[in-house]
Coordinates of C-alpha atoms (C1' of nucleotides) in Angstrom, one line a residue:
Chain A
M681 CA -39.4 -64.0 -8.8
A682 CA -39.3 -67.5 -9.5
A683 CA -37.3 -67.7 -12.5
C684 CA -36.8 -71.5 -12.6
E685 CA -33.0 -71.5 -12.1
M686 CA -33.3 -74.7 -10.3
K687 CA -30.6 -73.3 -7.2
G688 CA -30.4 -75.3 -4.5
F689 CA -28.8 -78.2 -4.9
L690 CA -25.3 -77.2 -3.9
S691 CA -24.5 -78.4 -0.9
F692 CA -26.3 -81.2 -1.9
L693 CA -24.2 -82.1 -4.6
V694 CA -20.7 -81.4 -2.9
L695 CA -21.9 -83.7 -0.3
W696 CA -22.0 -86.4 -2.4
L697 CA -19.2 -85.7 -4.8
V698 CA -17.1 -86.0 -1.1
S699 CA -18.8 -89.0 0.0
R700 CA -17.3 -90.1 -2.7
E701 CA -13.8 -89.5 -2.9
K702 CA -12.1 -87.0 -1.1
M703 CA -11.5 -83.5 -3.3
S704 CA -10.2 -80.1 -3.3
G705 CA -12.2 -77.6 -3.4
A706 CA -10.6 -76.6 -7.1
E707 CA -11.5 -80.5 -7.9
I708 CA -14.9 -80.4 -7.0
A709 CA -15.5 -76.6 -9.0
L710 CA -14.4 -78.7 -11.7
E711 CA -16.5 -81.9 -11.2
L712 CA -19.5 -79.0 -10.7
K713 CA -18.8 -78.0 -14.3
K714 CA -18.6 -80.9 -15.7
R715 CA -22.4 -81.4 -14.7
K716 CA -23.9 -78.5 -14.8
G717 CA -22.0 -77.0 -17.5
S718 CA -21.1 -73.9 -15.8
K719 CA -18.3 -73.7 -13.5
P720 CA -19.1 -72.4 -9.8
S721 CA -17.0 -69.3 -8.9
P722 CA -14.8 -69.3 -6.0
G723 CA -17.2 -67.4 -4.4
T724 CA -19.9 -69.7 -4.5
I725 CA -17.9 -73.0 -3.7
Y726 CA -15.4 -71.7 -0.9
P727 CA -18.3 -70.1 1.1
V728 CA -20.3 -73.5 0.1
L729 CA -17.0 -75.6 1.9
K730 CA -17.0 -73.3 4.3
Y731 CA -20.6 -73.7 5.6
L732 CA -20.3 -77.5 5.4
K733 CA -17.2 -77.3 7.6
D734 CA -18.1 -75.4 10.2
K735 CA -21.7 -76.8 10.4
G736 CA -19.6 -80.2 10.8
L737 CA -20.1 -82.5 8.4
V738 CA -17.1 -82.1 6.0
Q739 CA -13.7 -82.6 7.2
I740 CA -10.2 -80.8 5.4
D741 CA -6.6 -82.9 6.1
S742 CA -3.7 -81.5 5.5
N743 CA -3.6 -81.3 1.7
K744 CA -6.9 -79.1 1.5
R745 CA -9.2 -81.9 0.5
Y746 CA -12.3 -82.4 2.0
S747 CA -14.2 -85.8 2.9
L748 CA -17.2 -86.4 4.9
T749 CA -17.7 -87.0 8.3
K750 CA -19.5 -89.2 10.1
K751 CA -22.4 -86.6 10.7
G752 CA -22.0 -86.0 7.0
G753 CA -23.3 -89.4 6.2
K754 CA -25.4 -88.7 8.1
E755 CA -27.5 -85.7 6.9
L756 CA -26.3 -87.1 3.7
D757 CA -28.3 -89.9 3.4
A758 CA -31.2 -88.0 5.0
H759 CA -30.8 -85.3 2.1
I760 CA -30.9 -88.5 -0.8
K761 CA -33.6 -89.9 1.2
T762 CA -35.7 -86.6 0.6
F763 CA -34.5 -86.2 -3.1
F764 CA -36.0 -89.5 -4.0
E765 CA -39.5 -88.9 -2.2
T766 CA -39.5 -86.1 -4.2
F767 CA -38.7 -87.4 -7.4
C768 CA -40.4 -90.3 -6.8
D769 CA -41.5 -90.7 -10.6
L770 CA -37.9 -90.4 -11.9
D771 CA -37.5 -93.7 -14.5
E772 CA -40.8 -91.9 -15.9
M773 CA -38.9 -88.5 -16.4
K774 CA -36.0 -90.5 -18.2
E775 CA -38.4 -92.0 -20.3
C776 CA -40.1 -88.3 -21.3
C777 CA -36.4 -87.5 -21.7
R778 CA -35.5 -89.9 -24.4
K779 CA -38.3 -89.2 -26.6
Chain B
M1281 CA -25.8 -68.7 4.1
A1282 CA -25.8 -71.7 2.3
A1283 CA -28.3 -73.6 4.6
C1284 CA -29.0 -76.5 2.4
E1285 CA -32.1 -76.7 2.6
M1286 CA -32.6 -77.8 -1.1
K1287 CA -34.6 -75.2 -2.4
G1288 CA -35.0 -74.3 -5.8
F1289 CA -36.8 -77.1 -7.5
L1290 CA -40.2 -75.9 -7.3
S1291 CA -41.1 -74.4 -10.5
F1292 CA -39.0 -77.6 -11.9
L1293 CA -41.3 -80.1 -9.9
V1294 CA -45.0 -78.3 -10.9
L1295 CA -44.1 -77.7 -14.7
W1296 CA -43.2 -81.8 -14.5
L1297 CA -46.7 -82.6 -12.0
V1298 CA -48.4 -80.5 -14.9
S1299 CA -47.3 -81.8 -17.6
R1300 CA -48.7 -85.7 -16.9
E1301 CA -52.2 -84.3 -16.1
K1302 CA -54.1 -81.4 -15.8
M1303 CA -54.2 -80.1 -12.0
S1304 CA -55.3 -77.4 -10.1
G1305 CA -53.3 -75.2 -7.1
A1306 CA -54.9 -76.6 -4.6
E1307 CA -54.0 -80.7 -6.3
I1308 CA -51.0 -79.2 -6.8
A1309 CA -50.3 -78.3 -3.7
L1310 CA -51.2 -81.9 -2.1
E1311 CA -49.1 -83.7 -4.4
L1312 CA -46.1 -81.8 -3.1
K1313 CA -47.0 -82.1 0.7
K1314 CA -46.7 -85.9 -0.3
R1315 CA -43.6 -86.1 -1.7
K1316 CA -42.1 -83.3 0.2
G1317 CA -43.5 -83.7 3.3
S1318 CA -44.7 -79.9 3.9
K1319 CA -47.4 -78.5 2.4
P1320 CA -46.5 -75.1 0.5
S1321 CA -47.9 -72.5 1.5
P1322 CA -50.7 -70.3 -1.4
G1323 CA -48.2 -67.3 -0.9
T1324 CA -45.5 -70.2 -2.3
I1325 CA -47.6 -72.2 -5.0
Y1326 CA -49.8 -69.3 -6.7
P1327 CA -47.0 -67.1 -7.7
V1328 CA -45.0 -69.8 -9.2
L1329 CA -48.4 -70.6 -11.5
K1330 CA -48.6 -66.6 -12.4
Y1331 CA -44.9 -66.7 -12.8
L1332 CA -45.2 -69.7 -15.2
K1333 CA -47.9 -68.8 -16.4
D1334 CA -46.9 -64.9 -17.5
K1335 CA -43.7 -66.8 -18.9
G1336 CA -46.0 -68.9 -21.5
L1337 CA -45.4 -72.2 -19.9
V1338 CA -48.2 -73.3 -18.7
Q1339 CA -52.5 -72.6 -19.5
I1340 CA -55.5 -72.4 -17.2
D1341 CA -58.4 -73.7 -18.2
S1342 CA -61.3 -72.5 -17.3
N1343 CA -61.8 -75.1 -13.8
K1344 CA -58.8 -73.2 -13.2
R1345 CA -56.6 -76.3 -13.7
Y1346 CA -53.2 -75.7 -15.4
S1347 CA -51.1 -77.7 -17.8
L1348 CA -48.7 -77.4 -20.4
T1349 CA -48.0 -75.5 -23.3
K1350 CA -46.2 -76.2 -25.8
K1351 CA -43.5 -73.9 -24.9
G1352 CA -43.3 -75.2 -21.7
G1353 CA -42.6 -78.7 -22.8
K1354 CA -39.9 -77.3 -24.9
E1355 CA -38.4 -76.2 -21.1
L1356 CA -39.4 -78.8 -19.5
D1357 CA -37.5 -81.4 -21.6
A1358 CA -34.6 -78.5 -21.2
H1359 CA -34.8 -78.9 -17.8
I1360 CA -35.2 -82.4 -17.6
K1361 CA -32.2 -82.2 -19.7
T1362 CA -30.5 -80.7 -17.9
F1363 CA -31.3 -82.3 -14.3
F1364 CA -30.3 -85.9 -15.1
E1365 CA -26.9 -84.5 -16.7
T1366 CA -25.8 -83.3 -12.7
F1367 CA -27.3 -85.7 -11.1
C1368 CA -25.5 -87.8 -14.0
D1369 CA -24.9 -90.8 -10.7
L1370 CA -28.6 -91.5 -9.7
D1371 CA -28.2 -95.3 -9.8
E1372 CA -25.0 -95.1 -7.1
M1373 CA -27.3 -92.4 -5.0
K1374 CA -29.9 -94.7 -4.6
E1375 CA -27.8 -97.5 -4.1
C1376 CA -26.3 -95.4 -1.5
C1377 CA -29.7 -94.9 0.0
R1378 CA -30.5 -98.6 0.4
K1379 CA -27.5 -99.5 2.6
Chain C
dT1371 C1' -80.4 -64.9 -2.2
dT1372 C1' -78.0 -65.3 1.5
dT1373 C1' -74.0 -67.4 4.2
dC1374 C1' -70.7 -69.9 4.4
dC1375 C1' -65.9 -72.1 3.2
dA1376 C1' -62.2 -73.5 0.0
dA1377 C1' -59.4 -72.1 -3.3
dT1378 C1' -57.4 -68.5 -5.4
dA1379 C1' -54.7 -64.4 -6.0
dT1380 C1' -51.4 -60.7 -4.2
dC1381 C1' -48.5 -58.3 -1.5
dG1382 C1' -44.4 -57.4 1.2
dG1383 C1' -40.4 -59.6 3.4
dA1384 C1' -37.4 -63.0 5.1
dT1385 C1' -34.0 -66.5 3.8
dA1386 C1' -31.1 -69.1 1.4
dT1387 C1' -28.4 -69.0 -2.5
dA1388 C1' -25.2 -67.9 -5.4
dC1389 C1' -21.7 -64.5 -7.7
dG1390 C1' -17.8 -60.9 -8.7
dA1391 C1' -14.0 -58.5 -6.8
dT1392 C1' -10.8 -58.9 -3.9
dA1393 C1' -7.0 -60.3 -0.8
dT1394 C1' -4.3 -63.9 0.9
dA1395 C1' -1.9 -68.1 0.7
dT1396 C1' 0.1 -71.9 -1.3
dG1397 C1' 3.8 -74.3 -4.7
dC1398 C1' 6.4 -74.3 -8.6
dT1399 C1' 10.2 -72.9 -11.2
dG1400 C1' 14.0 -70.0 -13.0
Chain D
dC467 C1' 15.4 -66.9 -2.9
dA468 C1' 12.3 -64.3 -6.0
dG469 C1' 8.3 -64.4 -9.3
dC470 C1' 4.7 -65.8 -11.0
dA471 C1' 0.9 -69.1 -11.6
dT472 C1' -2.7 -70.6 -9.4
dA473 C1' -5.9 -72.4 -5.3
dT474 C1' -8.3 -70.9 -1.6
dA475 C1' -10.5 -67.2 1.3
dT476 C1' -13.7 -63.7 2.7
dC477 C1' -16.5 -59.8 1.7
dG478 C1' -20.9 -57.5 0.0
dT479 C1' -24.5 -57.8 -2.8
dA480 C1' -27.6 -59.0 -6.3
dT481 C1' -30.9 -62.9 -7.0
dA482 C1' -34.4 -66.9 -6.3
dT483 C1' -37.4 -68.9 -3.4
dC484 C1' -40.5 -69.0 -0.4
dC485 C1' -43.9 -68.4 3.2
dG486 C1' -47.5 -65.0 6.4
dA487 C1' -50.9 -62.4 6.4
dT488 C1' -54.2 -60.6 3.9
dA489 C1' -58.0 -60.1 0.1
dT490 C1' -60.8 -61.8 -3.7
dT491 C1' -62.9 -65.2 -5.9
dG492 C1' -65.7 -69.1 -6.6
dG493 C1' -69.0 -72.6 -5.8
dA494 C1' -72.0 -75.3 -2.5
dA495 C1' -75.8 -75.8 0.3
dA496 C1' -79.3 -73.9 3.3

DNA sequence: TTTCCAATATCGGATATACGATATATGCTG
DNA sequence: CAGCATATATCGTATATCCGATATTGGAAA
């Protein structure tokens, strides 16, 4: 238990990425690889996209590119707010990182 | 599945809090309540502390106050690094939050 | 010392999250 | 069109994460 793998932010990250520009599933996976180092498997990324779509947070166009819906925008805003409240001392954390 | 509850950063946060000052389990729980809004239950916080202690990342003094070990410091540094790489555009995110 | 309350600890189980394997669709190239 | 590679999708499962309920401990106050 409690292996400190820092799971749990995939949906949040996907919402964030898609809010910035339309992206396909493959593009999202690539961007996540850039950031986290490991590329999420298809079995990881597509279920998340389906979940977000079913929940009405993202929409998919004819080219299979995902973008944020209005509802998704509100949800993302709320998540970002929580995120920055939870990590309210990011500056200090970043400072610590440079040592 | 994939309910976007943003779980998974509890161990990380605990390491971070404890790295700044010695804290008891109760104090840690209180600080988490301040940040996240909800107070983690005893069944949440103490197993995490035990796990971190068993793994040699934190130590506990005679007053049951936790602090970071040397090993824990290295682990925390690595996590912080990963964290900032994953969320490499925090400025933009924060900006978005203010709108 | 005894009582009481809060902090600490532990256990079982519920849910979230992610992955591997596999199947299907899509589009490109010959 | 046929063949192939890649993207997409789905299913079952493994693990991480967390919580509720329930002990247990430890210290303060009567």
